[in-house]
């Protein structure tokens, strides 16, 4: 039996959207991204739904884009010379799917366990509220090479200095640190994650839908007035440039040579010079 890549379920006033590629830690492909928006639209069309819970099956919420598909196999990667606007159109579609969470008239709580990294952090940070397990990890490692976060949410959640710290390093932080810097609403022990999210959802679901929509609209419009749309357009364009820069091309070649897992390890450990396409000299 073929299982859906995104599951949808409704219990009372709560809609549950669950990423369902557990065999690859819910890595993003074209269909999974699109199905997120399909599920959001379904929830928004249901007058009985007041709040959405977004989560992931298996060991992680989402480990980012499926790098076997995009890095190792080269799906979406163009030979030189590359067409920047063609790339922009492709990544805009992914970003719009993720932003359906932001644009939803109904509040979205993201429940993060395991990992919400790379593109997975893009998805999580489009939600209205993020609750993490203390042991969960969040970050955008492709900032080191081969990516720019297309949703551009970091600065709006934590301010310029913390956003720069995360993107200058590509560091991954745990739930406690994410709560400390204001990236997420709350971090709790993993065994308390489910009850914490359920209690929050039930509390929100006691408010009339029109009031929830009003409050979300006010806060979102304030952030959008700060230039969110322009920042996203720039981020999407720069993401394509990052992947087709000399360093990005070298990363893709390395993934083809040694497999994406090893290439990612070299990137995240800082053991490879992508400009010269060789391991760093160890003194």
mmCIF file of C-alpha atoms in Angstrom:
data_model
loop_
_atom_site.group_PDB
_atom_site.id
_atom_site.type_symbol
_atom_site.label_atom_id
_atom_site.label_comp_id
_atom_site.label_asym_id
_atom_site.label_seq_id
_atom_site.Cartn_x
_atom_site.Cartn_y
_atom_site.Cartn_z
ATOM 1 C CA UNK A 1 0.000 0.000 0.000
ATOM 2 C CA UNK A 2 1.341 3.432 -0.979
ATOM 3 C CA UNK A 3 1.074 5.811 1.975
ATOM 4 C CA UNK A 4 0.487 9.557 1.449
ATOM 5 C CA UNK A 5 3.545 11.743 1.938
ATOM 6 C CA UNK A 6 1.422 14.106 4.034
ATOM 7 C CA UNK A 7 -1.349 12.786 6.268
ATOM 8 C CA UNK A 8 -4.452 14.756 7.230
ATOM 9 C CA UNK A 9 -6.738 14.056 10.161
ATOM 10 C CA UNK A 10 -9.335 16.038 12.080
ATOM 11 C CA UNK A 11 -10.313 15.506 15.691
ATOM 12 C CA UNK A 12 -12.919 17.946 16.933
ATOM 13 C CA UNK A 13 -11.751 21.493 16.206
ATOM 14 C CA UNK A 14 -8.128 20.486 15.569
ATOM 15 C CA UNK A 15 -6.716 19.540 12.157
ATOM 16 C CA UNK A 16 -3.517 17.480 12.161
ATOM 17 C CA UNK A 17 -1.090 17.660 9.254
ATOM 18 C CA UNK A 18 1.696 15.086 9.458
ATOM 19 C CA UNK A 19 4.735 14.803 7.204
ATOM 20 C CA UNK A 20 4.995 11.144 6.300
ATOM 21 C CA UNK A 21 8.306 10.123 4.745
ATOM 22 C CA UNK A 22 9.783 8.619 7.919
ATOM 23 C CA UNK A 23 12.238 6.436 5.988
ATOM 24 C CA UNK A 24 14.124 9.624 4.984
ATOM 25 C CA UNK A 25 13.289 11.692 8.077
ATOM 26 C CA UNK A 26 10.509 13.436 6.135
ATOM 27 C CA UNK A 27 12.917 14.922 3.596
ATOM 28 C CA UNK A 28 11.288 17.368 1.207
ATOM 29 C CA UNK A 29 10.535 16.529 -2.384
ATOM 30 C CA UNK A 30 8.192 18.262 -4.820
ATOM 31 C CA UNK A 31 5.128 16.241 -3.823
ATOM 32 C CA UNK A 32 5.554 16.596 -0.066
ATOM 33 C CA UNK A 33 5.873 20.384 -0.384
ATOM 34 C CA UNK A 34 2.745 20.639 -2.514
ATOM 35 C CA UNK A 35 0.741 18.356 -0.228
ATOM 36 C CA UNK A 36 1.441 20.618 2.757
ATOM 37 C CA UNK A 37 -0.461 23.387 0.998
ATOM 38 C CA UNK A 38 -3.222 20.986 -0.063
ATOM 39 C CA UNK A 39 -3.710 19.979 3.580
ATOM 40 C CA UNK A 40 -3.686 23.592 4.794
ATOM 41 C CA UNK A 41 -6.325 24.545 2.236
ATOM 42 C CA UNK A 42 -8.456 21.608 3.331
ATOM 43 C CA UNK A 43 -8.288 22.715 6.952
ATOM 44 C CA UNK A 44 -9.056 26.331 6.097
ATOM 45 C CA UNK A 45 -12.114 25.266 4.087
ATOM 46 C CA UNK A 46 -13.518 23.378 7.084
ATOM 47 C CA UNK A 47 -15.540 25.808 9.208
ATOM 48 C CA UNK A 48 -15.304 23.458 12.179
ATOM 49 C CA UNK A 49 -11.485 23.575 12.297
ATOM 50 C CA UNK A 50 -9.999 26.295 14.499
ATOM 51 C CA UNK A 51 -6.331 25.333 14.820
ATOM 52 C CA UNK A 52 -3.799 23.182 12.940
ATOM 53 C CA UNK A 53 -1.024 20.999 14.379
ATOM 54 C CA UNK A 54 1.882 20.295 12.035
ATOM 55 C CA UNK A 55 4.214 17.414 12.914
ATOM 56 C CA UNK A 56 6.308 14.643 11.394
ATOM 57 C CA UNK A 57 6.198 10.859 11.594
ATOM 58 C CA UNK A 58 9.248 8.825 12.569
ATOM 59 C CA UNK A 59 12.461 10.047 14.158
ATOM 60 C CA UNK A 60 12.350 13.687 13.021
ATOM 61 C CA UNK A 61 10.022 16.499 12.070
ATOM 62 C CA UNK A 62 11.926 17.217 8.835
ATOM 63 C CA UNK A 63 15.589 16.818 7.873
ATOM 64 C CA UNK A 64 15.414 19.286 4.973
ATOM 65 C CA UNK A 65 15.394 18.786 1.230
ATOM 66 C CA UNK A 66 15.988 15.294 -0.105
ATOM 67 C CA UNK A 67 19.678 15.732 -0.949
ATOM 68 C CA UNK A 68 19.955 12.363 -2.631
ATOM 69 C CA UNK A 69 17.476 13.719 -5.147
ATOM 70 C CA UNK A 70 18.600 17.348 -5.369
ATOM 71 C CA UNK A 71 22.351 17.169 -4.687
ATOM 72 C CA UNK A 72 23.460 13.683 -5.664
ATOM 73 C CA UNK A 73 21.085 13.159 -8.598
ATOM 74 C CA UNK A 74 20.980 16.840 -9.566
ATOM 75 C CA UNK A 75 17.209 17.318 -9.836
ATOM 76 C CA UNK A 76 16.537 21.038 -10.313
ATOM 77 C CA UNK A 77 20.227 21.802 -10.881
ATOM 78 C CA UNK A 78 21.052 23.448 -14.221
ATOM 79 C CA UNK A 79 24.129 23.111 -16.333
ATOM 80 C CA UNK A 80 26.004 26.328 -16.959
ATOM 81 C CA UNK A 81 25.036 28.897 -18.031
ATOM 82 C CA UNK A 82 22.075 28.714 -15.724
ATOM 83 C CA UNK A 83 18.794 30.604 -15.962
ATOM 84 C CA UNK A 84 18.324 32.492 -12.697
ATOM 85 C CA UNK A 85 14.628 33.134 -13.278
ATOM 86 C CA UNK A 86 13.903 29.497 -14.081
ATOM 87 C CA UNK A 87 15.487 28.585 -10.766
ATOM 88 C CA UNK A 88 13.577 31.410 -9.062
ATOM 89 C CA UNK A 89 10.274 30.034 -10.338
ATOM 90 C CA UNK A 90 11.077 26.542 -9.046
ATOM 91 C CA UNK A 91 12.102 27.632 -5.558
ATOM 92 C CA UNK A 92 9.253 30.145 -5.372
ATOM 93 C CA UNK A 93 6.840 27.241 -5.711
ATOM 94 C CA UNK A 94 8.444 25.441 -2.758
ATOM 95 C CA UNK A 95 8.393 28.644 -0.705
ATOM 96 C CA UNK A 96 4.750 29.346 -1.502
ATOM 97 C CA UNK A 97 3.818 25.830 -0.396
ATOM 98 C CA UNK A 98 5.587 26.406 2.933
ATOM 99 C CA UNK A 99 4.082 29.888 3.278
ATOM 100 C CA UNK A 100 0.576 28.439 3.099
ATOM 101 C CA UNK A 101 1.127 27.800 6.816
ATOM 102 C CA UNK A 102 1.810 31.495 7.357
ATOM 103 C CA UNK A 103 -1.089 32.599 5.146
ATOM 104 C CA UNK A 104 -3.571 30.170 6.668
ATOM 105 C CA UNK A 105 -6.429 32.034 8.305
ATOM 106 C CA UNK A 106 -6.198 29.549 11.164
ATOM 107 C CA UNK A 107 -3.338 29.314 13.677
ATOM 108 C CA UNK A 108 -0.678 26.672 13.051
ATOM 109 C CA UNK A 109 1.328 25.025 15.828
ATOM 110 C CA UNK A 110 4.448 23.174 14.712
ATOM 111 C CA UNK A 111 5.529 20.268 16.919
ATOM 112 C CA UNK A 112 9.250 19.606 16.474
ATOM 113 C CA UNK A 113 11.023 16.452 17.552
ATOM 114 C CA UNK A 114 14.290 15.062 16.242
ATOM 115 C CA UNK A 115 15.321 17.587 13.606
ATOM 116 C CA UNK A 116 13.915 20.661 11.883
ATOM 117 C CA UNK A 117 16.972 21.523 9.835
ATOM 118 C CA UNK A 118 17.792 23.124 6.486
ATOM 119 C CA UNK A 119 14.526 23.235 4.492
ATOM 120 C CA UNK A 120 12.821 21.661 7.500
ATOM 121 C CA UNK A 121 13.533 24.835 9.472
ATOM 122 C CA UNK A 122 11.958 26.833 6.626
ATOM 123 C CA UNK A 123 8.751 24.840 7.094
ATOM 124 C CA UNK A 124 8.738 25.045 10.895
ATOM 125 C CA UNK A 125 9.372 28.798 10.994
ATOM 126 C CA UNK A 126 6.383 29.457 8.723
ATOM 127 C CA UNK A 127 4.108 28.209 11.497
ATOM 128 C CA UNK A 128 2.629 30.656 13.975
ATOM 129 C CA UNK A 129 3.895 28.854 17.070
ATOM 130 C CA UNK A 130 6.716 26.325 17.380
ATOM 131 C CA UNK A 131 7.048 23.969 20.339
ATOM 132 C CA UNK A 132 10.205 21.843 20.433
ATOM 133 C CA UNK A 133 11.505 18.935 22.407
ATOM 134 C CA UNK A 134 14.550 19.885 24.474
ATOM 135 C CA UNK A 135 16.578 17.316 22.557
ATOM 136 C CA UNK A 136 15.345 18.392 19.120
ATOM 137 C CA UNK A 137 17.662 20.315 16.792
ATOM 138 C CA UNK A 138 17.011 23.268 14.518
ATOM 139 C CA UNK A 139 19.271 25.188 12.152
ATOM 140 C CA UNK A 140 20.131 25.977 8.550
ATOM 141 C CA UNK A 141 23.367 24.163 7.706
ATOM 142 C CA UNK A 142 23.246 24.965 3.939
ATOM 143 C CA UNK A 143 24.210 28.508 4.948
ATOM 144 C CA UNK A 144 27.754 27.059 4.993
ATOM 145 C CA UNK A 145 27.488 26.245 1.293
ATOM 146 C CA UNK A 146 24.694 25.493 -1.226
ATOM 147 C CA UNK A 147 21.791 27.457 0.164
ATOM 148 C CA UNK A 148 20.003 30.525 1.503
ATOM 149 C CA UNK A 149 16.785 30.120 3.570
ATOM 150 C CA UNK A 150 14.080 31.039 1.086
ATOM 151 C CA UNK A 151 11.379 31.898 3.635
ATOM 152 C CA UNK A 152 13.705 34.504 5.246
ATOM 153 C CA UNK A 153 12.044 33.979 8.621
ATOM 154 C CA UNK A 154 15.126 34.012 10.844
ATOM 155 C CA UNK A 155 15.479 37.770 11.258
ATOM 156 C CA UNK A 156 11.775 38.236 11.981
ATOM 157 C CA UNK A 157 11.872 35.699 14.780
ATOM 158 C CA UNK A 158 15.151 36.473 16.539
ATOM 159 C CA UNK A 159 16.360 39.852 15.254
ATOM 160 C CA UNK A 160 19.407 40.700 13.140
ATOM 161 C CA UNK A 161 22.264 39.679 15.446
ATOM 162 C CA UNK A 162 21.014 36.205 16.335
ATOM 163 C CA UNK A 163 19.915 35.653 12.722
ATOM 164 C CA UNK A 164 23.417 36.541 11.523
ATOM 165 C CA UNK A 165 24.963 34.271 14.129
ATOM 166 C CA UNK A 166 22.895 31.317 12.906
ATOM 167 C CA UNK A 167 23.459 31.990 9.202
ATOM 168 C CA UNK A 168 27.149 32.954 9.472
ATOM 169 C CA UNK A 169 27.872 29.626 11.191
ATOM 170 C CA UNK A 170 25.203 27.225 9.912
ATOM 171 C CA UNK A 171 25.047 25.993 13.513
ATOM 172 C CA UNK A 172 22.319 23.672 14.745
ATOM 173 C CA UNK A 173 20.924 24.372 18.224
ATOM 174 C CA UNK A 174 18.736 22.375 20.590
ATOM 175 C CA UNK A 175 15.256 23.243 21.782
ATOM 176 C CA UNK A 176 16.414 24.912 24.989
ATOM 177 C CA UNK A 177 18.727 27.278 23.104
ATOM 178 C CA UNK A 178 16.035 27.946 20.497
ATOM 179 C CA UNK A 179 13.652 28.999 23.265
ATOM 180 C CA UNK A 180 16.331 31.113 24.961
ATOM 181 C CA UNK A 181 16.963 33.227 21.853
ATOM 182 C CA UNK A 182 13.242 33.515 21.065
ATOM 183 C CA UNK A 183 13.287 31.385 17.929
ATOM 184 C CA UNK A 184 10.500 29.128 19.233
ATOM 185 C CA UNK A 185 7.698 29.562 21.730
ATOM 186 C CA UNK A 186 8.709 26.797 24.108
ATOM 187 C CA UNK A 187 10.980 23.806 24.644
ATOM 188 C CA UNK A 188 9.945 20.874 26.809
ATOM 189 C CA UNK A 189 11.240 17.378 27.623
ATOM 190 C CA UNK A 190 10.475 15.052 24.725
ATOM 191 C CA UNK A 191 8.001 12.992 26.756
ATOM 192 C CA UNK A 192 6.013 16.190 27.433
ATOM 193 C CA UNK A 193 5.988 17.429 23.832
ATOM 194 C CA UNK A 194 2.712 15.782 22.806
ATOM 195 C CA UNK A 195 0.699 16.830 25.880
ATOM 196 C CA UNK A 196 2.129 20.369 25.710
ATOM 197 C CA UNK A 197 1.092 20.849 22.086
ATOM 198 C CA UNK A 198 -2.327 19.278 22.645
ATOM 199 C CA UNK A 199 -3.040 21.547 25.615
ATOM 200 C CA UNK A 200 -2.014 24.633 23.632
ATOM 201 C CA UNK A 201 -4.151 23.587 20.666
ATOM 202 C CA UNK A 202 -7.175 22.947 22.874
ATOM 203 C CA UNK A 203 -6.761 26.349 24.516
ATOM 204 C CA UNK A 204 -6.582 28.103 21.132
ATOM 205 C CA UNK A 205 -9.535 26.073 19.819
ATOM 206 C CA UNK A 206 -11.743 27.615 22.518
ATOM 207 C CA UNK A 207 -11.529 30.993 20.739
ATOM 208 C CA UNK A 208 -13.916 31.798 17.848
ATOM 209 C CA UNK A 209 -12.341 31.272 14.428
ATOM 210 C CA UNK A 210 -13.026 34.826 13.297
ATOM 211 C CA UNK A 211 -11.203 36.263 16.302
ATOM 212 C CA UNK A 212 -8.219 33.988 15.707
ATOM 213 C CA UNK A 213 -8.125 35.093 12.066
ATOM 214 C CA UNK A 214 -8.256 38.768 13.087
ATOM 215 C CA UNK A 215 -5.374 38.471 15.531
ATOM 216 C CA UNK A 216 -3.236 36.481 13.106
ATOM 217 C CA UNK A 217 -3.923 39.013 10.361
ATOM 218 C CA UNK A 218 -2.790 41.945 12.518
ATOM 219 C CA UNK A 219 0.495 40.330 13.553
ATOM 220 C CA UNK A 220 1.279 38.975 10.081
ATOM 221 C CA UNK A 221 0.556 42.308 8.380
ATOM 222 C CA UNK A 222 2.913 44.051 10.790
ATOM 223 C CA UNK A 223 5.719 41.637 9.864
ATOM 224 C CA UNK A 224 4.918 41.863 6.158
ATOM 225 C CA UNK A 225 5.109 45.659 6.436
ATOM 226 C CA UNK A 226 8.703 45.197 7.584
ATOM 227 C CA UNK A 227 9.550 43.824 4.145
ATOM 228 C CA UNK A 228 9.019 40.087 4.396
ATOM 229 C CA UNK A 229 7.972 39.728 0.758
ATOM 230 C CA UNK A 230 11.025 41.555 -0.563
ATOM 231 C CA UNK A 231 13.334 39.616 1.748
ATOM 232 C CA UNK A 232 11.870 36.341 0.508
ATOM 233 C CA UNK A 233 12.288 37.289 -3.157
ATOM 234 C CA UNK A 234 15.929 38.161 -2.504
ATOM 235 C CA UNK A 235 16.492 34.970 -0.495
ATOM 236 C CA UNK A 236 14.958 32.787 -3.214
ATOM 237 C CA UNK A 237 17.160 34.422 -5.850
ATOM 238 C CA UNK A 238 20.288 34.124 -3.693
ATOM 239 C CA UNK A 239 19.499 30.486 -2.933
ATOM 240 C CA UNK A 240 19.777 29.755 -6.654
ATOM 241 C CA UNK A 241 23.006 31.727 -6.865
ATOM 242 C CA UNK A 242 24.419 29.830 -3.877
ATOM 243 C CA UNK A 243 23.737 26.485 -5.543
ATOM 244 C CA UNK A 244 25.249 27.582 -8.878
ATOM 245 C CA UNK A 245 28.238 29.496 -7.475
ATOM 246 C CA UNK A 246 31.706 27.911 -7.837
ATOM 247 C CA UNK A 247 31.435 26.641 -4.270
ATOM 248 C CA UNK A 248 27.924 25.313 -4.858
ATOM 249 C CA UNK A 249 29.006 23.507 -8.026
ATOM 250 C CA UNK A 250 31.960 21.995 -6.160
ATOM 251 C CA UNK A 251 29.625 20.784 -3.402
ATOM 252 C CA UNK A 252 27.373 19.096 -5.952
ATOM 253 C CA UNK A 253 30.368 17.451 -7.647
ATOM 254 C CA UNK A 254 31.586 16.220 -4.281
ATOM 255 C CA UNK A 255 28.137 14.762 -3.542
ATOM 256 C CA UNK A 256 28.253 12.938 -6.868
ATOM 257 C CA UNK A 257 31.750 11.589 -6.097
ATOM 258 C CA UNK A 258 31.365 10.459 -2.492
ATOM 259 C CA UNK A 259 27.594 10.557 -1.868
ATOM 260 C CA UNK A 260 25.592 13.331 -0.303
ATOM 261 C CA UNK A 261 25.941 12.047 3.278
ATOM 262 C CA UNK A 262 29.719 12.386 3.249
ATOM 263 C CA UNK A 263 29.572 15.709 1.388
ATOM 264 C CA UNK A 264 27.175 17.066 4.002
ATOM 265 C CA UNK A 265 29.429 15.834 6.830
ATOM 266 C CA UNK A 266 32.411 17.625 5.267
ATOM 267 C CA UNK A 267 30.355 20.789 4.853
ATOM 268 C CA UNK A 268 28.939 20.805 8.364
ATOM 269 C CA UNK A 269 32.247 19.906 10.043
ATOM 270 C CA UNK A 270 34.093 22.606 8.108
ATOM 271 C CA UNK A 271 36.678 20.101 6.876
ATOM 272 C CA UNK A 272 36.456 20.945 3.153
ATOM 273 C CA UNK A 273 37.466 24.073 1.236
ATOM 274 C CA UNK A 274 34.711 24.435 -1.351
ATOM 275 C CA UNK A 275 36.473 27.323 -3.104
ATOM 276 C CA UNK A 276 39.533 25.212 -3.934
ATOM 277 C CA UNK A 277 37.552 21.954 -3.932
ATOM 278 C CA UNK A 278 39.860 20.084 -1.567
ATOM 279 C CA UNK A 279 40.049 19.098 2.108
ATOM 280 C CA UNK A 280 41.542 21.732 4.391
ATOM 281 C CA UNK A 281 45.173 21.130 5.299
ATOM 282 C CA UNK A 282 45.434 19.769 8.835
ATOM 283 C CA UNK A 283 48.352 21.355 10.719
#
